[in-house]
Short mmCIF file of C-alpha atoms in Angstrom, two decimals:
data_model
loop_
_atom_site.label_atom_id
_atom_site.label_comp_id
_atom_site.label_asym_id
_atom_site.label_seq_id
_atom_site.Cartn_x
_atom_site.Cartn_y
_atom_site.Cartn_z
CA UNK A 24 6.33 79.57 -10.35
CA UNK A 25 3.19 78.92 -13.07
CA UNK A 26 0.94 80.65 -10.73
CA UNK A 27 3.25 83.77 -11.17
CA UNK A 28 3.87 86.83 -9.66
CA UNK A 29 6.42 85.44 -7.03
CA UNK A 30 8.13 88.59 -6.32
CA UNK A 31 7.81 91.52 -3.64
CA UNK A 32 7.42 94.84 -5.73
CA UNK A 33 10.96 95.59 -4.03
CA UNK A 34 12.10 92.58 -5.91
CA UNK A 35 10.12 93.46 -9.52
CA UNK A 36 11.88 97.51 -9.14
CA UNK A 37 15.40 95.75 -8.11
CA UNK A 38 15.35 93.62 -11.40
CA UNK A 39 13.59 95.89 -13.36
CA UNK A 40 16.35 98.48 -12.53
CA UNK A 41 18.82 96.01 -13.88
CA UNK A 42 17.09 95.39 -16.89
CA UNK A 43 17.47 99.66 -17.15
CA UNK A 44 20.51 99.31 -16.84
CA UNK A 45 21.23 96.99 -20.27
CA UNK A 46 18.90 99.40 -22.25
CA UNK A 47 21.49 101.87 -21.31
CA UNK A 48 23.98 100.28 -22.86
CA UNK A 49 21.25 99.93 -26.49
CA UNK A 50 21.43 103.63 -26.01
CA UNK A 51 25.17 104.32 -25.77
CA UNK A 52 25.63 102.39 -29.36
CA UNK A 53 22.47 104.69 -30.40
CA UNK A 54 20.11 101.89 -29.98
CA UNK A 55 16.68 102.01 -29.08
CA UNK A 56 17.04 101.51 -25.35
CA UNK A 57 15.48 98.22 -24.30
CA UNK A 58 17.08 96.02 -22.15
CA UNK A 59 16.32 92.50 -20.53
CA UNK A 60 17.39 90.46 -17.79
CA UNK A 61 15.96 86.47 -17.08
CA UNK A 62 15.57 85.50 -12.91
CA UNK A 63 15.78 82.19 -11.77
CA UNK A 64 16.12 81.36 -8.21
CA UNK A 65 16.02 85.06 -7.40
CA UNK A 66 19.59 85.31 -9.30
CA UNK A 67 20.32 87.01 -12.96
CA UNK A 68 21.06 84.01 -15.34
CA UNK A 69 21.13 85.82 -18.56
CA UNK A 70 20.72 89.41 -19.60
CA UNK A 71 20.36 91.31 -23.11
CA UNK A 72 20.07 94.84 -25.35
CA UNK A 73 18.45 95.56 -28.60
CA UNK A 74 21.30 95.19 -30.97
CA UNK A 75 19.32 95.54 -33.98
CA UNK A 76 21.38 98.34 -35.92
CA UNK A 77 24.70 97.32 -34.67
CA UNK A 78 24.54 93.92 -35.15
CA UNK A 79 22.37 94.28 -38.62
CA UNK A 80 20.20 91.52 -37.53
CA UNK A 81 15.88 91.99 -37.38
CA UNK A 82 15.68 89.74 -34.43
CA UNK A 83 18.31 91.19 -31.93
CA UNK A 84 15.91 92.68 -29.57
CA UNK A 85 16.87 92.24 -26.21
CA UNK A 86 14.32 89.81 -24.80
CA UNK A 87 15.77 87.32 -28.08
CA UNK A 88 19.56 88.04 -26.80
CA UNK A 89 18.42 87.53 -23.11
CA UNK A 90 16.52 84.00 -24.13
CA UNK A 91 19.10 82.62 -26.42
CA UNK A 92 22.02 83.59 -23.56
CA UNK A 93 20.06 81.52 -20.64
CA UNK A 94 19.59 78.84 -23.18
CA UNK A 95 22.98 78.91 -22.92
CA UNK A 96 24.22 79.26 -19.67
CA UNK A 97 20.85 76.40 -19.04
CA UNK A 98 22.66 74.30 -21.85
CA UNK A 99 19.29 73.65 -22.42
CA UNK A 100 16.44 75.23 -24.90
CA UNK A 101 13.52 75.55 -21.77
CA UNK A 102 13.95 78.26 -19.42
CA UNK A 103 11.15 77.13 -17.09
CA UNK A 104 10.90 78.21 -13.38
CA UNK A 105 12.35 81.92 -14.77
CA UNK A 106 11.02 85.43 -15.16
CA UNK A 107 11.66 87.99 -17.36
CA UNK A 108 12.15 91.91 -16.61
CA UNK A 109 11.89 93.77 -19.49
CA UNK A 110 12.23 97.38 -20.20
CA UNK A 111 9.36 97.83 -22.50
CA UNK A 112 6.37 95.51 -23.36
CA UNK A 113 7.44 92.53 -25.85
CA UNK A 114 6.72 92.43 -29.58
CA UNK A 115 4.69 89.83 -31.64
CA UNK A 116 8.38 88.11 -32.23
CA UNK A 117 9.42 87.92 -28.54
CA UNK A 118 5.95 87.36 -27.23
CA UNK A 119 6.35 84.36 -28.70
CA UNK A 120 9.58 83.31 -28.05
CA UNK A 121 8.90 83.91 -24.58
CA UNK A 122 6.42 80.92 -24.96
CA UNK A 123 8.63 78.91 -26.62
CA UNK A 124 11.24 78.71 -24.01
CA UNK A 125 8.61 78.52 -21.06
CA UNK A 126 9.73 81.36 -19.48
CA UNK A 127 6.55 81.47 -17.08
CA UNK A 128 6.71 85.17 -15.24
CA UNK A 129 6.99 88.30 -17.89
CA UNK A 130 7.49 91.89 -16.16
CA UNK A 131 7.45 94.65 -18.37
CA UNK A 132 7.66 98.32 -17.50
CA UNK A 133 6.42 101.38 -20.66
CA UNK A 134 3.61 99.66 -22.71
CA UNK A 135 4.20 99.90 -26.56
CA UNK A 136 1.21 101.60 -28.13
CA UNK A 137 3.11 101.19 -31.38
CA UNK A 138 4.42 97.59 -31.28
CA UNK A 139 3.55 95.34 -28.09
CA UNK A 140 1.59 92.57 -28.52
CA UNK A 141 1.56 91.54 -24.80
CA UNK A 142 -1.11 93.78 -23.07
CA UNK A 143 -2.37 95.35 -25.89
CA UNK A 144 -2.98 94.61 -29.35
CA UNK A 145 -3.17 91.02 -29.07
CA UNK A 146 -3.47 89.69 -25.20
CA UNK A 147 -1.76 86.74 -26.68
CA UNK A 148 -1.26 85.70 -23.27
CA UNK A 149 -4.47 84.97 -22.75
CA UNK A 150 -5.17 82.49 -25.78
CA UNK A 151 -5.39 78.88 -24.74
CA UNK A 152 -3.84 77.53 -27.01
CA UNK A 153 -0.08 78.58 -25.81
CA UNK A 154 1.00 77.85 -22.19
CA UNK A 155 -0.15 80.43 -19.10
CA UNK A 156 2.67 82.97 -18.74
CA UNK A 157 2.00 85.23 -15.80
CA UNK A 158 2.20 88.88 -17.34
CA UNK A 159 2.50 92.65 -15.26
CA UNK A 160 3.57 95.58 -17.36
CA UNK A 161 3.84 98.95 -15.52
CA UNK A 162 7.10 98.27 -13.12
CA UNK A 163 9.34 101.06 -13.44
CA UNK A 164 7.06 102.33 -16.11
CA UNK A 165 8.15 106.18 -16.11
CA UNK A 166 11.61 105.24 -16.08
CA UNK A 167 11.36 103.14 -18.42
CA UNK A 168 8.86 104.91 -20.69
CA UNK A 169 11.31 107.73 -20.35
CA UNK A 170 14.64 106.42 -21.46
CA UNK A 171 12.40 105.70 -24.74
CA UNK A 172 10.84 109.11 -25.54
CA UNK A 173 14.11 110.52 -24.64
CA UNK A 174 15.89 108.58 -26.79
CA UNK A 175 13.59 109.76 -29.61
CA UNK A 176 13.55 112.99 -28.50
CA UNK A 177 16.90 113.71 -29.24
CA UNK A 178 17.26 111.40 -32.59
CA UNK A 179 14.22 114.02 -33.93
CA UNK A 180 16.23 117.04 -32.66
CA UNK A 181 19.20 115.25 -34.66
CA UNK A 182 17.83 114.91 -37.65
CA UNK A 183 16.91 118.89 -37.76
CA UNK A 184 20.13 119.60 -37.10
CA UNK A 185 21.36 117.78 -39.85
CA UNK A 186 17.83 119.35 -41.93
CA UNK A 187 19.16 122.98 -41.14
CA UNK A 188 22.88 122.40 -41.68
CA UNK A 189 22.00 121.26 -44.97
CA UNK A 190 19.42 123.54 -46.03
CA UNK B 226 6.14 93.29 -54.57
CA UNK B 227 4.09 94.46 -51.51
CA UNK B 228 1.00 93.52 -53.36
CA UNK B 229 1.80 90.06 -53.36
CA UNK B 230 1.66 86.75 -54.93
CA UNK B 231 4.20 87.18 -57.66
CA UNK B 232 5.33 83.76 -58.23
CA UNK B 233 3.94 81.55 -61.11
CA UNK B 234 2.04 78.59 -59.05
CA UNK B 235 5.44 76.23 -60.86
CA UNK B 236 7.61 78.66 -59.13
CA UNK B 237 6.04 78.42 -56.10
CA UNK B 238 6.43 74.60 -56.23
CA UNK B 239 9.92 74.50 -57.36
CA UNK B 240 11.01 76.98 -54.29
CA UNK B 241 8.86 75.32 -51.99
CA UNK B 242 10.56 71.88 -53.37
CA UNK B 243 13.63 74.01 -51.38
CA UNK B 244 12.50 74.16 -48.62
CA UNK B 245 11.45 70.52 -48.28
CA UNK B 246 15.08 69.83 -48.57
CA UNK B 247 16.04 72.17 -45.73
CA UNK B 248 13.24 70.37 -43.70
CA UNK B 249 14.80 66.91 -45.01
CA UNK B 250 18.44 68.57 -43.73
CA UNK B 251 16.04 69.08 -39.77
CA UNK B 252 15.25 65.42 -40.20
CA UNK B 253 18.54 63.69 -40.34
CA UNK B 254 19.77 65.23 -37.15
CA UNK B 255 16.25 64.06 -35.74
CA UNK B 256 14.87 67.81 -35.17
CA UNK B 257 11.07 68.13 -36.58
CA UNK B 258 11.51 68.24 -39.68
CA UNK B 259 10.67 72.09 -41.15
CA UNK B 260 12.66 73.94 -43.32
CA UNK B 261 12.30 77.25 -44.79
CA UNK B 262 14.07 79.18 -48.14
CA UNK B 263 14.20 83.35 -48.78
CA UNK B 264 13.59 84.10 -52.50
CA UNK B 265 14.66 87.97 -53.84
CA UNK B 266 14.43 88.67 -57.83
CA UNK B 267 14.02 84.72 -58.15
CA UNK B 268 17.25 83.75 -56.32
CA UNK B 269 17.64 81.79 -53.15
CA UNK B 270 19.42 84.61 -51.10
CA UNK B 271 19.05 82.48 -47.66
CA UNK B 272 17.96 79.47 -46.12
CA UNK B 273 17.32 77.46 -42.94
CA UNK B 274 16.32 74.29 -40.95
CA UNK B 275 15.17 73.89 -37.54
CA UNK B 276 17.59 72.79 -35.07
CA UNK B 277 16.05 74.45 -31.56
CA UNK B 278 17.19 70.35 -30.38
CA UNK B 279 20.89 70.01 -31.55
CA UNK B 280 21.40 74.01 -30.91
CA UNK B 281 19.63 74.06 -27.44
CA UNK B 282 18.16 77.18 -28.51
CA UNK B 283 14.56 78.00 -28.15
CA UNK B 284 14.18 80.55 -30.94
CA UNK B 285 16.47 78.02 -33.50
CA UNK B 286 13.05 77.57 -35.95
CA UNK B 287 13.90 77.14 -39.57
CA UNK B 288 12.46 80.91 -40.30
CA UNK B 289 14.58 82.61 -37.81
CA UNK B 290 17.86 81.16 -38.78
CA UNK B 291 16.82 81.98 -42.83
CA UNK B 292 16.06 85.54 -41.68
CA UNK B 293 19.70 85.54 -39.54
CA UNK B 294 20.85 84.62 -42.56
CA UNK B 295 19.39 86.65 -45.21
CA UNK B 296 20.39 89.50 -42.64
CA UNK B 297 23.89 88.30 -43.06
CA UNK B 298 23.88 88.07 -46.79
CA UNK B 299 22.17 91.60 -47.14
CA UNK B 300 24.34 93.12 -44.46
CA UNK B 301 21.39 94.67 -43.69
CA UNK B 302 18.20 94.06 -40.73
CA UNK B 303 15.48 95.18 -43.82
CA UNK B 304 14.85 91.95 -45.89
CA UNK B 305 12.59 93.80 -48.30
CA UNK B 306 10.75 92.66 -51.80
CA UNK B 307 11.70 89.25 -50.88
CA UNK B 308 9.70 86.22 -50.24
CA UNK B 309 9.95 83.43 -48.02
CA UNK B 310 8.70 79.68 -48.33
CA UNK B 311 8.81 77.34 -45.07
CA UNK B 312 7.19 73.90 -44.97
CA UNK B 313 4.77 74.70 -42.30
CA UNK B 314 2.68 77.75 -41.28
CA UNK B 315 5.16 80.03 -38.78
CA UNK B 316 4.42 80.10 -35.47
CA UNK B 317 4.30 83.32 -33.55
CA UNK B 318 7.62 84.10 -32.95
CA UNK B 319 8.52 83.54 -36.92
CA UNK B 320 5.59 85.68 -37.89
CA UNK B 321 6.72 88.40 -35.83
CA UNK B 322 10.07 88.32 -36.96
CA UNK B 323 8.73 88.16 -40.52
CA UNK B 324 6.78 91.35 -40.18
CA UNK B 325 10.37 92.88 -38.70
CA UNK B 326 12.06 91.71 -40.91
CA UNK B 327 9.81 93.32 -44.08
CA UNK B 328 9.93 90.55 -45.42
CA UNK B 329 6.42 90.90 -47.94
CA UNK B 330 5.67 87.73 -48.91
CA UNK B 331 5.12 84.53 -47.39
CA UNK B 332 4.58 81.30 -48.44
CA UNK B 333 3.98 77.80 -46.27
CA UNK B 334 3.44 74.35 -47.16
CA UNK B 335 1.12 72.20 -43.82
CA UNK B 336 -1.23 74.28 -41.65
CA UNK B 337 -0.12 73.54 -38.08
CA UNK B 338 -3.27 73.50 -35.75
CA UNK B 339 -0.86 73.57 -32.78
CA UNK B 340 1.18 76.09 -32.95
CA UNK B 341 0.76 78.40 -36.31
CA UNK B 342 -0.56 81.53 -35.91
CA UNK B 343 -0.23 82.51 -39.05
CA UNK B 344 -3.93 81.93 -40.55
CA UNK B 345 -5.84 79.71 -38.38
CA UNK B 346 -4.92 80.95 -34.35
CA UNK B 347 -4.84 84.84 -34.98
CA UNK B 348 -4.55 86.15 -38.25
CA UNK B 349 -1.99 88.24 -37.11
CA UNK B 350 -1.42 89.19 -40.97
CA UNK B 351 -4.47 91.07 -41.06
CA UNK B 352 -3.99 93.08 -38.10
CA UNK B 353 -3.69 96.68 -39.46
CA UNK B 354 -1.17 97.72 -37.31
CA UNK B 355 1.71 95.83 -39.01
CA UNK B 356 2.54 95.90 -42.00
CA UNK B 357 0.72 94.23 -44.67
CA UNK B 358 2.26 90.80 -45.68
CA UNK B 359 0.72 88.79 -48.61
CA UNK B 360 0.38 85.03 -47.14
CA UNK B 361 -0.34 82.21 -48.81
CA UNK B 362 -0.39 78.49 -46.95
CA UNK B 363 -0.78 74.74 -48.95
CA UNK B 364 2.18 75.18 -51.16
CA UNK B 365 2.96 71.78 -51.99
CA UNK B 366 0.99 71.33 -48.26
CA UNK B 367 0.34 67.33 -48.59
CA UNK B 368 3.76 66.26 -49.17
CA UNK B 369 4.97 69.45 -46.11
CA UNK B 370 2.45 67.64 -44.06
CA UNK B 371 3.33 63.96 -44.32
CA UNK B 372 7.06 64.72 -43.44
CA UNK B 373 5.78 65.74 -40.43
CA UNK B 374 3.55 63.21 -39.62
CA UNK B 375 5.79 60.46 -40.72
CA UNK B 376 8.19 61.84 -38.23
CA UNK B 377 5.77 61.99 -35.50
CA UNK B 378 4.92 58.37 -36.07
CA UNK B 379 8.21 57.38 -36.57
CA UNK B 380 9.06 59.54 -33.03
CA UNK B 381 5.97 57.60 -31.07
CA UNK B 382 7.08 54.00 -32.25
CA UNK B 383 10.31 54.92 -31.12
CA UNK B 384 9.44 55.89 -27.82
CA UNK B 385 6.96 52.44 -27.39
CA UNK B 386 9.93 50.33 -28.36
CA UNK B 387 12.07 51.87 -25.99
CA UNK B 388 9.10 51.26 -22.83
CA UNK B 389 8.76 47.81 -24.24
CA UNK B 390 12.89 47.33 -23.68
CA UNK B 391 12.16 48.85 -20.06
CA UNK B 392 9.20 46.66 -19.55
#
């Protein structure tokens, strides 16, 4: 699986849909709505939502929930031979946890201007130094993109609500 | 205390003397030996050792499980004016979850050519996108850097015994 991109694009919207499906539930607890699931063997072994806020914790984004629940369910700290679908592209922090537990394959769907480290501000998947993860953001990208600017959308709208009740 | 560096140089020792004994606490249960202590209004609010091995849990580094607990402590994701000091330079999962954390200060004992990212592989503190974090690396760095070492060593002669038994 090193080489990477091992899926039909059938396959990448099927998982990617699933991984919609768990920022859905970020977004129902008011959230920001990422979500995460982890393939091996073309089967879901672990899955994950950004619990930041509810959970009061800086590092419960979803792809950090999704790693440390296959680590799990792998009894075993290396996820290797796995992909990951994610909802948006991956921080700094889960960039590199991504690394850490060898997950080769990383599918993303909105980039981050703001935040993502992947594709954009860094590349960091293309210094030498760390292993060669196979990267492709853009899968489900409107969808995805769109559950985000939605989800801000309507917090901004919130907080002028609150603004004019109180003025 | 986001302009930085507001520890005496003693200070700095004496909470980086902390941390050594986290690190010791990483070395006892045979996990490499790095171990990290959160400072706020000169009090040890958190701490944490790395135990990725006897956790099976690829984000377990010493940083992480101090910022899960300073979290915890706080009751609160934001870990700000608050300074942490870990025995080697973080890698790049740790400095991303520093940055997310807001945590402003950082302080590390060995340089790790391997892995940190820190200073040496990216500079990722000087990126003007995140926010700005004062850093600081060779806190009490030669004694940081032989407990790893000696563990290294002590890790390889291990592992030659053991093919000699085979043999």
């Amino acid at each position: 699986m090193n080489s990477g991109n091992s899926f039909t694009l059938a396959e990448k919207k099927k998982y990617m849909h699933l991984a919609l499906q768990e920022a859905k539930k970020a977004e129902n607890l008011a959230e920001v709505p990422i979500g995460a699931v982890i393939v091996k063997e073309k089967k879901i072994i672990a899955s994950g939502y950004n619990l930041r806020e509810v959970a009061k914790d800086a590092t419960m984004h979803a792809e950090m929930i999704a790693i440390r629940n296959a680590n799990k369910v792998l009894d075993n700290w290396r996820i290797e031979q796995a992909a990951m679908f994610v909802t948006v592209e991956p921080c700094v922090m889960c960039s590199g946890a991504l690394f850490l537990a060898r997950i080769s394959e990383i599918y993303f769907g909105a980039y981050n201007l703001k935040g993502g480290s992947a594709k954009i501000l860094l590349d960091l998947f293309n210094i030498p130094a760390f292993h060669h993860n196979y990267i492709e953001g853009g899968i489900l990208g409107d969808e995805c993109a769109y559950l985000m600017s939605d989800f801000f959308r309507k917090k901004r709208k919130n907080l002028k609500e609150i603004d004019f009740r109180i003025t």
